[in-house]
Amino acid sequence: MMYDLRENSNQECLYFRNSRYLAKIDGWYFQTRERGDIGPFFSKEEAQKGVKSYVSNLLKESYVLLEQIISERSQKGCCRKIS
């Protein structure tokens, strides 16, 4: 259980964080905001490993996209590449 203040409000609100892991008939899943439920995995532990792999891939994709943007902008003379 956690407490938080919402933006532009003085009223404190209470919220609960639930697990992002689900056990369904066909196996374990983890939930994401972007792509919904991902799975099935054989066990909860495998789903937890899946989360690490999922986050790692997102970070790699973000890094590649950022490199592409920097490269395009440096070719246009908009910014310089930092090494």
Tab-separated table of N, CA, C and O in Angstrom:
chain	number	residue	atom	x	y	z
A	1	MET	N	0.846	-1.165	0.000
A	1	MET	CA	0.000	0.000	0.000
A	1	MET	C	0.895	1.232	0.000
A	1	MET	O	1.873	1.294	0.709
A	2	MET	N	0.562	2.219	-0.836
A	2	MET	CA	1.381	3.408	-0.961
A	2	MET	C	0.486	4.642	-0.962
A	2	MET	O	-0.676	4.579	-1.303
A	3	TYR	N	1.074	5.758	-0.594
A	3	TYR	CA	0.374	7.031	-0.633
A	3	TYR	C	1.026	7.905	-1.678
A	3	TYR	O	2.219	7.841	-1.909
A	4	ASP	N	0.227	8.760	-2.296
A	4	ASP	CA	0.746	9.613	-3.351
A	4	ASP	C	-0.061	10.894	-3.393
A	4	ASP	O	-1.213	10.931	-2.980
A	5	LEU	N	0.552	11.948	-3.901
A	5	LEU	CA	-0.165	13.181	-4.178
A	5	LEU	C	-0.310	13.300	-5.679
A	5	LEU	O	0.665	13.195	-6.414
A	6	ARG	N	-1.518	13.490	-6.142
A	6	ARG	CA	-1.736	13.667	-7.570
A	6	ARG	C	-1.317	15.063	-7.990
A	6	ARG	O	-1.383	16.004	-7.209
A	7	GLU	N	-0.885	15.179	-9.230
A	7	GLU	CA	-0.473	16.469	-9.766
A	7	GLU	C	-1.643	17.450	-9.705
A	7	GLU	O	-2.790	17.086	-9.947
A	8	ASN	N	-1.364	18.684	-9.375
A	8	ASN	CA	-2.370	19.754	-9.277
A	8	ASN	C	-3.433	19.465	-8.220
A	8	ASN	O	-4.570	19.874	-8.349
A	9	SER	N	-3.067	18.734	-7.181
A	9	SER	CA	-4.027	18.424	-6.134
A	9	SER	C	-3.313	18.383	-4.785
A	9	SER	O	-2.183	17.952	-4.689
A	10	ASN	N	-3.983	18.858	-3.773
A	10	ASN	CA	-3.446	18.768	-2.420
A	10	ASN	C	-3.967	17.536	-1.699
A	10	ASN	O	-3.569	17.255	-0.585
A	11	GLN	N	-4.883	16.822	-2.347
A	11	GLN	CA	-5.505	15.668	-1.716
A	11	GLN	C	-4.627	14.430	-1.875
A	11	GLN	O	-4.203	14.084	-2.968
A	12	GLU	N	-4.350	13.790	-0.754
A	12	GLU	CA	-3.547	12.574	-0.768
A	12	GLU	C	-4.435	11.412	-1.189
A	12	GLU	O	-5.588	11.321	-0.785
A	13	CYS	N	-3.919	10.526	-2.026
A	13	CYS	CA	-4.715	9.382	-2.454
A	13	CYS	C	-3.967	8.096	-2.108
A	13	CYS	O	-2.759	8.071	-1.976
A	14	LEU	N	-4.715	7.057	-1.976
A	14	LEU	CA	-4.187	5.745	-1.619
A	14	LEU	C	-4.328	4.839	-2.833
A	14	LEU	O	-5.351	4.830	-3.496
A	15	TYR	N	-3.273	4.098	-3.163
A	15	TYR	CA	-3.397	3.136	-4.237
A	15	TYR	C	-2.646	1.863	-3.872
A	15	TYR	O	-1.788	1.861	-3.013
A	16	PHE	N	-3.011	0.792	-4.536
A	16	PHE	CA	-2.414	-0.509	-4.299
A	16	PHE	C	-1.702	-0.956	-5.563
A	16	PHE	O	-2.225	-0.797	-6.650
A	17	ARG	N	-0.522	-1.484	-5.400
A	17	ARG	CA	0.189	-2.040	-6.536
A	17	ARG	C	0.004	-3.551	-6.492
A	17	ARG	O	0.358	-4.209	-5.516
A	18	ASN	N	-0.571	-4.096	-7.539
A	18	ASN	CA	-0.737	-5.544	-7.567
A	18	ASN	C	0.378	-6.169	-8.376
A	18	ASN	O	1.141	-5.488	-9.052
A	19	SER	N	0.476	-7.448	-8.319
A	19	SER	CA	1.517	-8.164	-9.042
A	19	SER	C	1.271	-8.067	-10.541
A	19	SER	O	0.144	-8.023	-10.992
A	20	ARG	N	2.331	-8.035	-11.293
A	20	ARG	CA	2.209	-8.028	-12.746
A	20	ARG	C	2.304	-9.448	-13.305
A	20	ARG	O	2.434	-9.629	-14.505
A	21	TYR	N	2.238	-10.437	-12.447
A	21	TYR	CA	2.308	-11.829	-12.878
A	21	TYR	C	0.942	-12.476	-12.717
A	21	TYR	O	0.267	-12.295	-11.713
A	22	LEU	N	0.535	-13.242	-13.743
A	22	LEU	CA	-0.765	-13.904	-13.740
A	22	LEU	C	-0.590	-15.393	-13.998
A	22	LEU	O	0.183	-15.777	-14.872
A	23	ALA	N	-1.332	-16.187	-13.275
A	23	ALA	CA	-1.390	-17.618	-13.559
A	23	ALA	C	-2.700	-17.870	-14.294
A	23	ALA	O	-3.780	-17.593	-13.773
A	24	LYS	N	-2.598	-18.357	-15.529
A	24	LYS	CA	-3.773	-18.713	-16.325
A	24	LYS	C	-3.751	-20.210	-16.554
A	24	LYS	O	-2.800	-20.896	-16.172
A	25	ILE	N	-4.772	-20.707	-17.195
A	25	ILE	CA	-4.884	-22.147	-17.429
A	25	ILE	C	-3.676	-22.690	-18.196
A	25	ILE	O	-3.175	-23.767	-17.891
A	26	ASP	N	-3.188	-21.926	-19.171
A	26	ASP	CA	-2.103	-22.435	-20.010
A	26	ASP	C	-0.707	-22.030	-19.562
A	26	ASP	O	0.278	-22.311	-20.233
A	27	GLY	N	-0.562	-21.334	-18.413
A	27	GLY	CA	0.760	-20.986	-17.916
A	27	GLY	C	0.790	-19.622	-17.244
A	27	GLY	O	-0.245	-19.018	-16.970
A	28	TRP	N	1.999	-19.145	-16.993
A	28	TRP	CA	2.217	-17.857	-16.328
A	28	TRP	C	2.457	-16.760	-17.351
A	28	TRP	O	3.082	-16.997	-18.400
A	29	TYR	N	1.976	-15.560	-17.033
A	29	TYR	CA	2.124	-14.385	-17.888
A	29	TYR	C	2.619	-13.222	-17.047
A	29	TYR	O	2.429	-13.210	-15.829
A	30	PHE	N	3.233	-12.240	-17.714
A	30	PHE	CA	3.464	-10.961	-17.052
A	30	PHE	C	2.745	-9.884	-17.849
A	30	PHE	O	2.545	-10.023	-19.058
A	31	GLN	N	2.313	-8.846	-17.157
A	31	GLN	CA	1.539	-7.786	-17.772
A	31	GLN	C	2.416	-6.595	-18.109
A	31	GLN	O	3.300	-6.226	-17.334
A	32	THR	N	2.137	-5.989	-19.259
A	32	THR	CA	2.802	-4.750	-19.649
A	32	THR	C	1.734	-3.740	-20.027
A	32	THR	O	0.630	-4.105	-20.420
A	33	ARG	N	2.055	-2.477	-19.902
A	33	ARG	CA	1.121	-1.439	-20.333
A	33	ARG	C	1.051	-1.388	-21.853
A	33	ARG	O	0.002	-1.164	-22.431
A	34	GLU	N	2.204	-1.575	-22.494
A	34	GLU	CA	2.302	-1.396	-23.937
A	34	GLU	C	1.738	-2.571	-24.731
A	34	GLU	O	1.110	-2.385	-25.753
A	35	ARG	N	2.002	-3.773	-24.275
A	35	ARG	CA	1.683	-4.953	-25.093
A	35	ARG	C	0.790	-5.969	-24.406
A	35	ARG	O	0.658	-7.100	-24.862
A	36	GLY	N	0.176	-5.593	-23.303
A	36	GLY	CA	-0.745	-6.517	-22.631
A	36	GLY	C	-0.029	-7.662	-21.942
A	36	GLY	O	1.102	-7.530	-21.493
A	37	ASP	N	-0.688	-8.800	-21.889
A	37	ASP	CA	-0.136	-9.977	-21.221
A	37	ASP	C	0.847	-10.695	-22.149
A	37	ASP	O	0.543	-10.935	-23.315
A	38	ILE	N	2.013	-11.045	-21.608
A	38	ILE	CA	3.028	-11.743	-22.391
A	38	ILE	C	3.293	-13.094	-21.750
A	38	ILE	O	3.549	-13.199	-20.555
A	39	GLY	N	3.239	-14.128	-22.550
A	39	GLY	CA	3.425	-15.487	-22.081
A	39	GLY	C	2.817	-16.439	-23.097
A	39	GLY	O	2.502	-16.041	-24.200
A	40	PRO	N	2.607	-17.664	-22.769
A	40	PRO	CA	2.733	-18.271	-21.445
A	40	PRO	C	4.155	-18.734	-21.139
A	40	PRO	O	4.934	-19.028	-22.026
A	41	PHE	N	4.451	-18.787	-19.846
A	41	PHE	CA	5.702	-19.317	-19.328
A	41	PHE	C	5.371	-20.525	-18.460
A	41	PHE	O	4.289	-20.618	-17.883
A	42	PHE	N	6.322	-21.436	-18.351
A	42	PHE	CA	6.127	-22.671	-17.601
A	42	PHE	C	5.897	-22.414	-16.107
A	42	PHE	O	5.113	-23.089	-15.462
A	43	SER	N	6.572	-21.395	-15.555
A	43	SER	CA	6.471	-21.109	-14.120
A	43	SER	C	6.547	-19.602	-13.896
A	43	SER	O	6.889	-18.836	-14.800
A	44	LYS	N	6.250	-19.187	-12.678
A	44	LYS	CA	6.362	-17.773	-12.336
A	44	LYS	C	7.810	-17.315	-12.448
A	44	LYS	O	8.084	-16.200	-12.897
A	45	GLU	N	8.739	-18.173	-12.073
A	45	GLU	CA	10.158	-17.840	-12.157
A	45	GLU	C	10.565	-17.601	-13.616
A	45	GLU	O	11.338	-16.684	-13.911
A	46	GLU	N	10.030	-18.406	-14.531
A	46	GLU	CA	10.322	-18.211	-15.955
A	46	GLU	C	9.707	-16.899	-16.451
A	46	GLU	O	10.299	-16.198	-17.257
A	47	ALA	N	8.524	-16.563	-15.947
A	47	ALA	CA	7.899	-15.289	-16.311
A	47	ALA	C	8.743	-14.119	-15.806
A	47	ALA	O	8.898	-13.107	-16.497
A	48	GLN	N	9.327	-14.262	-14.617
A	48	GLN	CA	10.198	-13.217	-14.076
A	48	GLN	C	11.446	-13.053	-14.948
A	48	GLN	O	11.903	-11.938	-15.191
A	49	LYS	N	11.991	-14.157	-15.437
A	49	LYS	CA	13.124	-14.081	-16.368
A	49	LYS	C	12.685	-13.418	-17.671
A	49	LYS	O	13.442	-12.663	-18.278
A	50	GLY	N	11.449	-13.716	-18.078
A	50	GLY	CA	10.908	-13.112	-19.291
A	50	GLY	C	10.809	-11.602	-19.181
A	50	GLY	O	11.045	-10.887	-20.160
A	51	VAL	N	10.463	-11.100	-17.989
A	51	VAL	CA	10.390	-9.654	-17.771
A	51	VAL	C	11.769	-9.030	-17.983
A	51	VAL	O	11.905	-8.001	-18.650
A	52	LYS	N	12.792	-9.651	-17.430
A	52	LYS	CA	14.152	-9.123	-17.578
A	52	LYS	C	14.552	-9.070	-19.047
A	52	LYS	O	15.129	-8.086	-19.509
A	53	SER	N	14.234	-10.105	-19.785
A	53	SER	CA	14.542	-10.142	-21.208
A	53	SER	C	13.745	-9.076	-21.963
A	53	SER	O	14.284	-8.384	-22.841
A	54	TYR	N	12.471	-8.929	-21.619
A	54	TYR	CA	11.598	-7.932	-22.243
A	54	TYR	C	12.140	-6.519	-22.025
A	54	TYR	O	12.264	-5.734	-22.966
A	55	VAL	N	12.506	-6.194	-20.795
A	55	VAL	CA	13.034	-4.862	-20.477
A	55	VAL	C	14.368	-4.646	-21.181
A	55	VAL	O	14.625	-3.575	-21.740
A	56	SER	N	15.219	-5.648	-21.198
A	56	SER	CA	16.500	-5.550	-21.879
A	56	SER	C	16.304	-5.241	-23.361
A	56	SER	O	16.979	-4.378	-23.930
A	57	ASN	N	15.364	-5.931	-23.997
A	57	ASN	CA	15.084	-5.688	-25.412
A	57	ASN	C	14.532	-4.287	-25.640
A	57	ASN	O	14.880	-3.631	-26.624
A	58	LEU	N	13.663	-3.815	-24.753
A	58	LEU	CA	13.137	-2.450	-24.876
A	58	LEU	C	14.264	-1.427	-24.798
A	58	LEU	O	14.288	-0.456	-25.560
A	59	LEU	N	15.188	-1.638	-23.862
A	59	LEU	CA	16.308	-0.716	-23.727
A	59	LEU	C	17.183	-0.724	-24.974
A	59	LEU	O	17.622	0.332	-25.437
A	60	LYS	N	17.442	-1.901	-25.532
A	60	LYS	CA	18.246	-2.004	-26.749
A	60	LYS	C	17.557	-1.285	-27.904
A	60	LYS	O	18.191	-0.550	-28.660
A	61	GLU	N	16.244	-1.510	-28.046
A	61	GLU	CA	15.481	-0.848	-29.110
A	61	GLU	C	15.520	0.664	-28.943
A	61	GLU	O	15.667	1.406	-29.919
A	62	SER	N	15.388	1.132	-27.712
A	62	SER	CA	15.426	2.571	-27.447
A	62	SER	C	16.786	3.148	-27.791
A	62	SER	O	16.882	4.239	-28.364
A	63	TYR	N	17.841	2.440	-27.444
A	63	TYR	CA	19.204	2.906	-27.728
A	63	TYR	C	19.432	2.995	-29.234
A	63	TYR	O	19.973	3.979	-29.732
A	64	VAL	N	18.989	1.973	-29.978
A	64	VAL	CA	19.154	1.971	-31.434
A	64	VAL	C	18.381	3.131	-32.045
A	64	VAL	O	18.891	3.846	-32.915
A	65	LEU	N	17.156	3.360	-31.599
A	65	LEU	CA	16.353	4.468	-32.109
A	65	LEU	C	17.010	5.810	-31.808
A	65	LEU	O	17.086	6.687	-32.677
A	66	LEU	N	17.520	5.963	-30.609
A	66	LEU	CA	18.205	7.203	-30.232
A	66	LEU	C	19.438	7.430	-31.104
A	66	LEU	O	19.685	8.545	-31.563
A	67	GLU	N	20.212	6.385	-31.343
A	67	GLU	CA	21.381	6.499	-32.216
A	67	GLU	C	20.980	6.922	-33.627
A	67	GLU	O	21.654	7.735	-34.248
A	68	GLN	N	19.868	6.377	-34.136
A	68	GLN	CA	19.395	6.749	-35.470
A	68	GLN	C	19.006	8.223	-35.518
A	68	GLN	O	19.338	8.931	-36.471
A	69	ILE	N	18.306	8.692	-34.514
A	69	ILE	CA	17.887	10.102	-34.450
A	69	ILE	C	19.106	11.014	-34.395
A	69	ILE	O	19.187	12.008	-35.113
A	70	ILE	N	20.067	10.673	-33.556
A	70	ILE	CA	21.286	11.482	-33.438
A	70	ILE	C	22.034	11.503	-34.760
A	70	ILE	O	22.495	12.555	-35.208
A	71	SER	N	22.131	10.357	-35.415
A	71	SER	CA	22.836	10.277	-36.688
A	71	SER	C	22.151	11.138	-37.744
A	71	SER	O	22.808	11.886	-38.477
A	72	GLU	N	20.826	11.038	-37.835
A	72	GLU	CA	20.075	11.834	-38.817
A	72	GLU	C	20.233	13.327	-38.552
A	72	GLU	O	20.434	14.111	-39.482
A	73	ARG	N	20.156	13.720	-37.305
A	73	ARG	CA	20.267	15.139	-36.973
A	73	ARG	C	21.684	15.659	-37.172
A	73	ARG	O	21.866	16.801	-37.580
A	74	SER	N	22.678	14.834	-36.901
A	74	SER	CA	24.056	15.294	-37.098
A	74	SER	C	24.362	15.443	-38.585
A	74	SER	O	25.130	16.318	-38.977
A	75	GLN	N	23.733	14.612	-39.430
A	75	GLN	CA	23.914	14.734	-40.877
A	75	GLN	C	23.295	16.028	-41.395
A	75	GLN	O	23.757	16.608	-42.364
A	76	LYS	N	22.224	16.473	-40.724
A	76	LYS	CA	21.561	17.721	-41.111
A	76	LYS	C	22.222	18.933	-40.468
A	76	LYS	O	21.836	20.059	-40.732
A	77	GLY	N	23.188	18.699	-39.582
A	77	GLY	CA	23.858	19.787	-38.903
A	77	GLY	C	23.080	20.332	-37.720
A	77	GLY	O	23.368	21.413	-37.229
A	78	CYS	N	22.092	19.578	-37.243
A	78	CYS	CA	21.257	20.023	-36.133
A	78	CYS	C	21.943	19.851	-34.780
A	78	CYS	O	21.662	20.576	-33.843
A	79	CYS	N	22.779	18.881	-34.694
A	79	CYS	CA	23.465	18.632	-33.418
A	79	CYS	C	24.757	17.893	-33.699
A	79	CYS	O	24.986	17.401	-34.789
A	80	ARG	N	25.587	17.824	-32.710
A	80	ARG	CA	26.845	17.118	-32.887
A	80	ARG	C	26.830	15.867	-32.015
A	80	ARG	O	26.218	15.819	-30.967
A	81	LYS	N	27.491	14.843	-32.515
A	81	LYS	CA	27.559	13.570	-31.823
A	81	LYS	C	28.571	13.661	-30.683
A	81	LYS	O	29.667	14.174	-30.865
A	82	ILE	N	28.169	13.197	-29.512
A	82	ILE	CA	29.052	13.186	-28.341
A	82	ILE	C	29.679	11.807	-28.244
A	82	ILE	O	28.995	10.807	-28.258
A	83	SER	N	30.994	11.759	-28.108
A	83	SER	CA	31.647	10.452	-28.012
A	83	SER	C	32.202	10.207	-26.637
A	83	SER	O	32.260	11.009	-25.789
